[in-house]
Short mmCIF file of C-alpha atoms in Angstrom, two decimals:
data_model
loop_
_atom_site.label_atom_id
_atom_site.label_comp_id
_atom_site.label_asym_id
_atom_site.label_seq_id
_atom_site.Cartn_x
_atom_site.Cartn_y
_atom_site.Cartn_z
CA MET A 1 4.31 -28.20 6.50
CA ASN A 2 7.08 -29.26 8.79
CA TRP A 3 9.04 -26.13 7.95
CA VAL A 4 6.00 -23.93 8.59
CA SER A 5 5.34 -25.45 12.00
CA GLU A 6 9.00 -25.05 12.93
CA ASN A 7 9.06 -21.35 12.04
CA ILE A 8 5.53 -20.44 13.07
CA ALA A 9 6.71 -17.69 15.45
CA LEU A 10 8.72 -16.02 12.69
CA ILE A 11 5.83 -16.13 10.23
CA VAL A 12 3.27 -14.81 12.74
CA THR A 13 5.57 -11.96 13.73
CA LEU A 14 6.22 -10.98 10.13
CA VAL A 15 2.50 -11.04 9.31
CA LEU A 16 1.88 -8.84 12.35
CA LEU A 17 4.59 -6.41 11.23
CA GLY A 18 3.20 -6.25 7.70
CA ALA A 19 -0.37 -5.72 8.90
CA ASN A 20 0.78 -2.96 11.20
CA ILE A 21 2.65 -1.17 8.42
CA LEU A 22 -0.39 -1.47 6.15
CA LEU A 23 -2.67 -0.10 8.88
CA LEU A 24 -0.32 2.82 9.49
CA PHE A 25 -0.24 3.79 5.82
CA PRO A 26 -2.43 6.75 4.96
CA SER A 27 -5.26 5.81 2.64
CA THR A 28 -7.97 7.83 0.96
CA GLY A 29 -10.91 6.13 2.65
CA ARG A 30 -9.59 6.13 6.20
CA LYS A 31 -8.83 9.42 7.93
CA SER A 32 -7.03 8.33 11.10
CA GLY A 33 -4.47 5.61 11.69
CA ILE A 34 -5.62 4.87 15.22
CA PRO A 35 -5.81 1.05 14.77
CA GLY A 36 -2.26 1.08 13.47
CA PHE A 37 -1.03 3.09 16.45
CA LEU A 38 -2.86 0.73 18.84
CA LEU A 39 -1.24 -2.28 17.18
CA LEU A 40 2.23 -0.69 17.34
CA PRO A 41 3.15 -1.74 20.92
CA VAL A 42 1.91 -5.28 20.21
CA THR A 43 4.12 -5.51 17.14
CA LEU A 44 7.20 -4.19 18.90
CA ALA A 45 6.63 -6.50 21.88
CA GLY A 46 6.12 -9.47 19.55
CA LEU A 47 9.34 -8.71 17.68
CA GLY A 48 11.22 -8.43 20.96
CA TRP A 49 9.71 -11.58 22.38
CA VAL A 50 10.44 -13.74 19.34
CA PHE A 51 13.85 -12.51 18.25
CA LEU A 52 15.37 -10.57 21.12
CA GLN A 53 15.28 -12.69 24.23
CA PRO A 54 17.14 -11.04 27.13
CA THR A 55 20.70 -12.19 27.51
CA GLY A 56 20.89 -11.86 31.30
CA ASP A 57 22.89 -8.66 31.58
CA ILE A 58 20.05 -6.45 32.82
CA VAL A 59 21.58 -3.01 32.25
CA ARG A 60 22.77 -3.88 28.79
CA ASP A 61 19.44 -5.44 27.85
CA LEU A 62 17.51 -2.44 29.10
CA LEU A 63 19.68 -0.01 27.13
CA PHE A 64 19.42 -2.23 24.08
CA TYR A 65 15.65 -2.42 24.22
CA MET A 66 15.37 1.36 24.63
CA ALA A 67 17.76 2.19 21.78
CA GLY A 68 16.59 -0.55 19.41
CA GLY A 69 12.92 0.17 20.11
CA THR A 70 13.49 3.87 19.42
CA ALA A 71 15.24 3.06 16.15
CA VAL A 72 12.59 0.63 14.89
CA LEU A 73 9.71 2.87 16.03
CA GLY A 74 11.26 5.89 14.31
CA GLY A 75 11.77 3.86 11.13
CA LEU A 76 8.17 2.56 11.17
CA LEU A 77 6.63 6.00 11.66
CA MET A 78 8.99 7.59 9.15
CA THR A 79 7.92 5.08 6.51
CA THR A 80 4.22 5.64 7.07
CA GLN A 81 3.93 9.29 8.14
CA ARG A 82 2.10 11.34 5.54
CA ASN A 83 3.51 14.75 6.49
CA PRO A 84 7.03 14.98 5.01
CA VAL A 85 8.36 17.25 7.77
CA TYR A 86 7.19 14.83 10.45
CA ALA A 87 8.70 11.96 8.47
CA ALA A 88 12.08 13.73 8.45
CA LEU A 89 11.82 14.31 12.21
CA TRP A 90 10.99 10.63 12.79
CA PHE A 91 14.10 9.84 10.78
CA ALA A 92 16.07 11.98 13.24
CA VAL A 93 14.54 9.94 16.09
CA ALA A 94 15.58 6.72 14.36
CA THR A 95 19.08 8.18 14.02
CA LEU A 96 19.22 8.83 17.75
CA GLY A 97 18.20 5.23 18.42
CA VAL A 98 20.89 3.97 16.08
CA CYS A 99 23.43 6.15 17.90
CA GLY A 100 22.32 4.52 21.17
CA LEU A 101 23.08 1.13 19.62
CA PHE A 102 26.51 2.47 18.58
CA VAL A 103 27.23 3.48 22.17
CA ILE A 104 26.23 0.03 23.46
CA ASN A 105 28.50 -1.51 20.82
CA SER A 106 31.40 0.53 22.27
CA ALA A 107 31.58 3.03 19.44
CA PRO A 108 31.03 6.39 21.21
CA PHE A 109 33.08 8.33 18.66
CA LEU A 110 30.92 7.00 15.82
CA ALA A 111 27.77 7.85 17.75
CA ALA A 112 28.90 11.46 18.17
CA VAL A 113 29.90 11.75 14.51
CA THR A 114 26.63 10.22 13.32
CA ILE A 115 24.55 12.62 15.42
CA ILE A 116 26.55 15.59 14.12
CA VAL A 117 26.39 14.54 10.46
CA TYR A 118 22.87 13.13 10.30
CA ALA A 119 20.78 14.95 12.85
CA GLY A 120 22.83 18.10 12.59
CA ALA A 121 23.42 18.44 8.87
CA ILE A 122 21.48 16.02 6.67
CA VAL A 123 18.10 16.15 8.39
CA VAL A 124 18.23 19.93 8.74
CA THR A 125 19.05 20.35 5.05
CA PHE A 126 16.30 17.94 4.03
CA VAL A 127 13.72 19.67 6.22
CA PHE A 128 14.81 23.00 4.75
CA VAL A 129 14.24 21.75 1.21
CA ILE A 130 10.92 20.10 2.18
CA MET A 131 9.70 23.39 3.63
CA LEU A 132 10.81 25.34 0.57
CA ALA A 133 8.89 22.92 -1.65
CA GLN A 134 5.82 22.67 0.60
CA GLN A 135 2.48 22.74 -1.16
CA GLU A 136 -0.50 24.70 0.14
CA GLN A 137 -2.73 22.00 1.67
CA GLY A 138 -0.70 18.79 1.57
CA SER A 139 0.22 17.30 -1.75
CA GLY A 140 -1.28 14.24 -3.35
CA TYR A 141 2.03 12.50 -3.67
CA ASP A 142 2.44 12.50 0.10
CA ARG A 143 -1.11 11.41 0.85
CA ILE A 144 -1.28 8.45 -1.53
CA PRO A 145 1.54 5.89 -1.24
CA GLN A 146 2.67 3.91 -4.23
CA GLN A 147 1.75 0.20 -4.23
CA PRO A 148 1.72 -0.10 -0.42
CA PHE A 149 0.52 -3.71 -0.27
CA LEU A 150 3.05 -5.10 -2.73
CA ALA A 151 5.93 -3.14 -1.17
CA THR A 152 5.00 -4.28 2.35
CA VAL A 153 4.83 -7.91 1.32
CA LEU A 154 8.18 -7.66 -0.43
CA GLY A 155 9.80 -5.84 2.49
CA CYS A 156 8.51 -8.39 4.99
CA LEU A 157 9.79 -11.24 2.81
CA LEU A 158 13.20 -9.52 2.73
CA VAL A 159 13.24 -9.07 6.51
CA GLY A 160 12.08 -12.66 7.01
CA THR A 161 14.89 -14.01 4.85
CA MET A 162 17.48 -12.00 6.77
CA LEU A 163 16.06 -13.06 10.13
CA LEU A 164 16.09 -16.69 9.05
CA GLY A 165 19.73 -16.35 8.05
CA ILE A 166 20.63 -14.73 11.37
CA GLU A 167 18.82 -17.49 13.24
CA LYS A 168 20.65 -20.19 11.24
CA THR A 169 24.01 -18.59 11.95
CA PHE A 170 23.67 -17.49 15.55
CA GLY A 171 20.77 -19.60 16.79
CA PRO A 172 21.02 -22.26 19.49
CA GLU A 173 21.63 -25.22 17.15
CA SER A 174 24.17 -23.56 14.92
CA SER A 175 27.87 -24.06 14.66
CA ARG A 176 29.15 -20.78 16.08
CA LEU A 177 31.54 -18.67 14.12
CA SER A 178 34.86 -19.18 15.76
CA VAL A 179 37.09 -16.16 15.62
CA ASP A 180 40.71 -16.97 14.98
CA ARG A 181 42.56 -13.82 15.79
CA THR A 182 45.88 -15.11 14.49
CA ALA A 183 44.42 -15.69 11.04
CA LEU A 184 43.58 -12.00 10.63
CA HIS A 185 46.39 -10.10 9.02
CA VAL A 186 45.68 -6.67 10.39
CA SER A 187 48.40 -4.34 11.50
CA SER A 188 46.27 -2.49 14.02
CA LEU A 189 44.94 -4.98 16.53
CA PRO A 190 43.34 -2.88 19.23
CA VAL A 191 45.25 -2.29 22.40
CA GLU A 192 43.58 -2.84 25.79
CA ASN A 193 40.05 -1.33 25.87
CA ASP A 194 40.88 0.82 22.89
CA LEU A 195 37.87 -0.22 20.82
CA GLY A 196 35.79 2.70 19.61
CA SER A 197 37.94 5.48 20.97
CA PRO A 198 38.88 8.22 18.48
CA GLY A 199 42.51 7.20 18.77
CA GLY A 200 41.81 3.59 17.99
CA VAL A 201 39.53 4.34 15.04
CA GLY A 202 42.07 6.85 13.73
CA ARG A 203 44.87 4.32 13.98
CA SER A 204 42.81 1.82 12.03
CA LEU A 205 41.83 4.43 9.42
CA PHE A 206 45.35 5.70 8.82
CA THR A 207 47.08 2.33 8.73
CA ASP A 208 44.82 -0.28 7.17
CA TYR A 209 42.57 2.08 5.24
CA LEU A 210 44.92 4.89 4.27
CA PHE A 211 44.23 4.73 0.54
CA ALA A 212 40.51 4.41 1.18
CA VAL A 213 40.64 7.55 3.33
CA GLU A 214 42.35 9.45 0.53
CA LEU A 215 39.77 8.15 -1.94
CA ALA A 216 36.92 9.17 0.35
CA GLY A 217 38.38 12.67 0.59
CA THR A 218 38.51 12.85 -3.20
CA VAL A 219 34.93 11.63 -3.45
CA LEU A 220 33.84 14.37 -1.03
CA LEU A 221 35.64 17.00 -3.10
CA VAL A 222 34.12 15.75 -6.35
CA ALA A 223 30.65 15.59 -4.78
CA THR A 224 30.97 19.18 -3.56
CA ILE A 225 32.00 20.42 -7.00
CA GLY A 226 29.24 18.36 -8.62
CA ALA A 227 26.57 19.67 -6.26
CA ILE A 228 27.59 23.25 -6.99
CA ALA A 229 27.58 22.54 -10.73
CA ILE A 230 24.18 20.79 -10.69
CA ALA A 231 22.41 23.16 -8.30
CA PRO A 232 19.97 25.28 -10.31
CA ARG A 233 20.70 28.90 -10.98
CA ARG A 234 17.89 31.24 -10.07
CA PRO A 235 17.32 33.99 -12.62
CA GLN A 236 13.96 34.97 -11.11
CA GLY A 237 15.26 35.02 -7.57
CA SER A 238 12.98 32.20 -6.40
CA LEU A 239 13.41 28.52 -5.72
CA MET B 1 33.73 -9.00 23.91
CA SER B 2 30.01 -9.16 23.36
CA PRO B 3 28.69 -12.70 23.49
CA ASP B 4 26.30 -12.53 20.57
CA PRO B 5 25.73 -9.90 17.87
CA SER B 6 22.43 -11.44 16.70
CA HIS B 7 20.28 -8.89 18.57
CA TYR B 8 21.94 -6.05 16.72
CA LEU B 9 21.72 -7.90 13.43
CA VAL B 10 17.96 -8.28 13.95
CA VAL B 11 17.56 -4.53 14.54
CA GLY B 12 19.75 -3.84 11.52
CA ALA B 13 17.64 -6.14 9.35
CA LEU B 14 14.43 -4.46 10.53
CA LEU B 15 15.81 -0.99 9.77
CA PHE B 16 16.96 -2.12 6.34
CA GLY B 17 13.56 -3.65 5.56
CA LEU B 18 11.69 -0.56 6.74
CA GLY B 19 13.94 1.61 4.60
CA ALA B 20 13.28 -0.64 1.59
CA ILE B 21 9.51 -0.42 2.13
CA GLY B 22 9.78 3.34 2.44
CA PHE B 23 11.85 3.59 -0.71
CA LEU B 24 9.27 1.58 -2.66
CA THR B 25 6.15 3.29 -1.35
CA ARG B 26 7.20 6.91 -1.01
CA ARG B 27 6.44 9.21 -3.92
CA ASN B 28 8.22 12.24 -2.51
CA LEU B 29 11.75 12.47 -3.92
CA ILE B 30 13.25 13.78 -0.68
CA LEU B 31 11.63 11.09 1.46
CA MET B 32 12.90 8.41 -0.92
CA MET B 33 16.41 9.70 -0.21
CA LEU B 34 15.72 9.62 3.53
CA SER B 35 14.50 6.02 3.25
CA SER B 36 17.77 5.03 1.59
CA GLU B 37 19.60 6.72 4.49
CA LEU B 38 17.57 4.52 6.85
CA MET B 39 18.83 1.46 4.96
CA LEU B 40 22.39 2.76 5.42
CA HIS B 41 21.67 3.01 9.16
CA GLY B 42 20.76 -0.67 9.23
CA VAL B 43 24.06 -1.52 7.54
CA SER B 44 25.99 0.67 10.03
CA VAL B 45 24.38 -1.11 13.00
CA ASN B 46 25.47 -4.45 11.56
CA LEU B 47 29.04 -3.19 10.97
CA THR B 48 29.49 -1.90 14.52
CA ALA B 49 27.97 -5.08 15.96
CA PHE B 50 30.51 -7.21 14.11
CA SER B 51 33.27 -4.81 15.10
CA GLN B 52 32.34 -5.39 18.73
CA TYR B 53 32.02 -9.16 18.20
CA HIS B 54 35.49 -9.50 16.73
CA GLY B 55 37.04 -6.86 18.96
CA GLN B 56 38.49 -4.98 16.00
CA HIS B 57 38.19 -1.57 14.48
CA ASP B 58 37.47 -2.53 10.88
CA GLY B 59 33.70 -2.34 11.20
CA GLN B 60 33.87 1.12 12.72
CA ALA B 61 36.26 2.34 10.04
CA LEU B 62 33.86 1.07 7.37
CA THR B 63 30.98 2.85 9.16
CA ILE B 64 32.91 6.10 8.82
CA PHE B 65 33.18 5.48 5.07
CA VAL B 66 29.42 4.80 4.97
CA LEU B 67 28.91 8.15 6.69
CA THR B 68 31.15 9.92 4.17
CA ILE B 69 29.35 8.47 1.19
CA ALA B 70 25.98 9.26 2.78
CA ALA B 71 27.01 12.91 3.12
CA CYS B 72 28.14 13.06 -0.53
CA GLU B 73 24.93 11.38 -1.63
CA ALA B 74 22.76 13.79 0.33
CA GLY B 75 24.46 16.84 -1.16
CA LEU B 76 24.31 15.59 -4.74
CA SER B 77 20.77 14.30 -4.44
CA LEU B 78 19.51 17.58 -2.99
CA ALA B 79 21.10 19.48 -5.90
CA ILE B 80 19.42 17.16 -8.41
CA ILE B 81 16.09 17.28 -6.57
CA LEU B 82 16.16 21.07 -6.56
CA ALA B 83 16.86 21.12 -10.30
CA LEU B 84 13.97 18.72 -10.92
CA TYR B 85 11.69 20.77 -8.62
CA GLN B 86 12.43 23.86 -10.66
CA ARG B 87 11.21 22.09 -13.76
CA THR B 88 7.87 20.80 -12.47
CA ARG B 89 7.15 22.61 -9.18
CA SER B 90 6.47 19.21 -7.67
CA LEU B 91 8.46 16.53 -5.85
CA ASP B 92 6.38 13.67 -7.27
CA ILE B 93 8.51 10.81 -8.57
CA ARG B 94 5.76 9.80 -11.01
CA LEU B 95 6.37 12.89 -13.10
CA TRP B 96 9.78 11.48 -13.91
CA THR B 97 8.86 7.90 -14.82
CA THR B 98 9.78 8.54 -18.42
CA LEU B 99 12.50 10.58 -19.98
CA GLY B 100 10.81 10.53 -23.35
CA GLU B 101 8.63 13.08 -25.14
CA GLU B 102 6.53 15.48 -23.11
CA GLU B 103 3.36 14.75 -25.08
CA LEU B 104 3.26 11.21 -23.76
CA MET B 105 1.71 11.20 -20.29
CA PRO B 106 3.57 9.02 -17.78
CA PRO B 107 1.60 5.75 -17.71
CA MET B 108 1.30 5.70 -13.92
CA ALA B 109 0.40 9.32 -13.26
CA ASP B 110 -2.99 9.47 -11.55
CA SER B 111 -5.48 12.27 -11.18
CA ALA B 112 -3.91 13.55 -7.95
CA SER B 113 -0.54 14.21 -9.49
CA ARG B 114 -2.18 15.67 -12.59
CA GLU B 115 -3.91 18.27 -10.44
CA ILE B 116 -0.65 19.38 -8.94
CA GLU B 117 1.22 19.50 -12.18
CA PRO B 118 1.27 23.15 -13.27
CA PRO B 119 0.37 24.09 -16.82
CA ALA B 120 3.50 24.15 -18.85
CA GLU B 121 4.36 27.57 -20.17
CA PRO B 122 4.52 27.56 -23.95
CA LEU B 123 7.93 28.27 -25.25
CA PRO B 124 8.13 31.33 -27.48
CA LYS B 125 8.30 30.43 -31.13
CA LEU B 126 9.62 32.63 -33.84
CA VAL B 127 7.73 32.74 -37.13
CA PRO B 128 8.68 34.73 -40.15
CA ALA B 129 7.36 38.29 -40.00
CA GLY B 130 4.56 39.52 -42.22
CA ARG B 131 2.22 36.52 -41.90
CA ARG B 132 -1.26 36.44 -40.41
CA PRO B 133 -1.48 34.69 -37.02
CA VAL B 134 -3.15 31.28 -37.07
CA ILE B 135 -6.37 31.21 -35.03
CA GLY B 136 -7.00 27.93 -33.21
CA ALA B 137 -10.31 26.16 -32.64
CA ASP B 138 -10.79 27.79 -29.21
CA GLY B 139 -10.51 31.29 -30.63
CA HIS B 140 -7.03 31.95 -29.30
CA VAL B 141 -4.02 32.84 -31.33
CA VAL B 142 -1.91 29.73 -31.76
CA THR B 143 1.29 31.56 -32.60
CA PRO B 144 1.19 34.90 -30.82
CA VAL B 145 3.26 37.16 -33.03
CA LEU B 146 2.76 40.72 -34.01
CA SER B 147 1.87 40.85 -37.64
CA ASN B 148 1.95 43.98 -39.73
CA SER B 149 -1.82 44.54 -39.63
CA GLN B 150 -1.95 44.41 -35.80
CA VAL B 151 0.86 46.86 -35.44
CA SER B 152 -0.68 49.29 -37.88
CA GLY B 153 -4.15 48.91 -36.26
CA LYS B 154 -2.79 49.75 -32.81
CA GLY B 155 -1.00 52.70 -34.23
CA ALA B 156 -4.21 53.99 -35.87
CA LYS B 157 -6.18 53.72 -32.59
CA ALA B 158 -3.55 55.57 -30.64
#
């Protein structure tokens, strides 16, 4: 009981999030998800109010709320949207929000690369395949989700556990992680204001992670060959 | 240096949880892959937040590796999904719950997915020539082969 009363805000927020996801899910009896959409701002505001108190730096906070809100909103609607093409587009929106978070975290190069790879290549390819495989009037496997209640409860438990861990580590009454720079044996400590620039990331990649870079290149090559080998041949000239 | 990465960790945890829920509830193969990409996004947000917190490049370098593996995964998974789509003309994951015999219906397949599932084309079977075709209960030929009598009958009509 004591534990519940201490973490009542966390529990209420998680229940709100789960109820919102369940309301947004398409179901056979209910045509429109209007209650879910109405609850959406309440859920986002509750999440922000409980876990994301402003730090004081107004510009940074504003940018963070915009980018983070876009990411979480895109993720929520992607999970629950019944039209697969719209779901892929909401995933692109979530990607843009994540790239905003990258920029705030001083990683502009990563943000650019992520937009190019995800929004430019992966989402377009997925939408292409979805459209090729589109059924006439919506398919049953998009309209009826699989075990929505159980999955939502499990997902909210997972999120709650992670949030509890974050609160224990970074909360007000926690022993802060102290960063001892001298204990880190890294050959590429960033130079002045070098964090996130292409040069800095490249120096880190090609000094500390050189073998990993070579391995990643090999993995890309093998994946390309594998995709070509697996891709179906088309004797009839159709998909 | 950023004072506190916990805000970014919260957003990363939310993205990961939403991706997990999507992966569990989606029945479309392609959208399951997209949900796993959303989980990777959550991990990337965490990595860059810690990179900023420690003032070092390691998190960003790891994010680039995450990006590389995500690209490989997308290519391979799309090739596999296309091969599966060619078999069943459907992206439903429930058609692939079992890799066993085709006669056994998947235990979870409901009426909706059964409607979509196209009738399987019978594979041509070779029977020894010169035998009469077996007529099934519904009046159709079970093994459609040209026997000697059919060939000669057609020839007589022509």
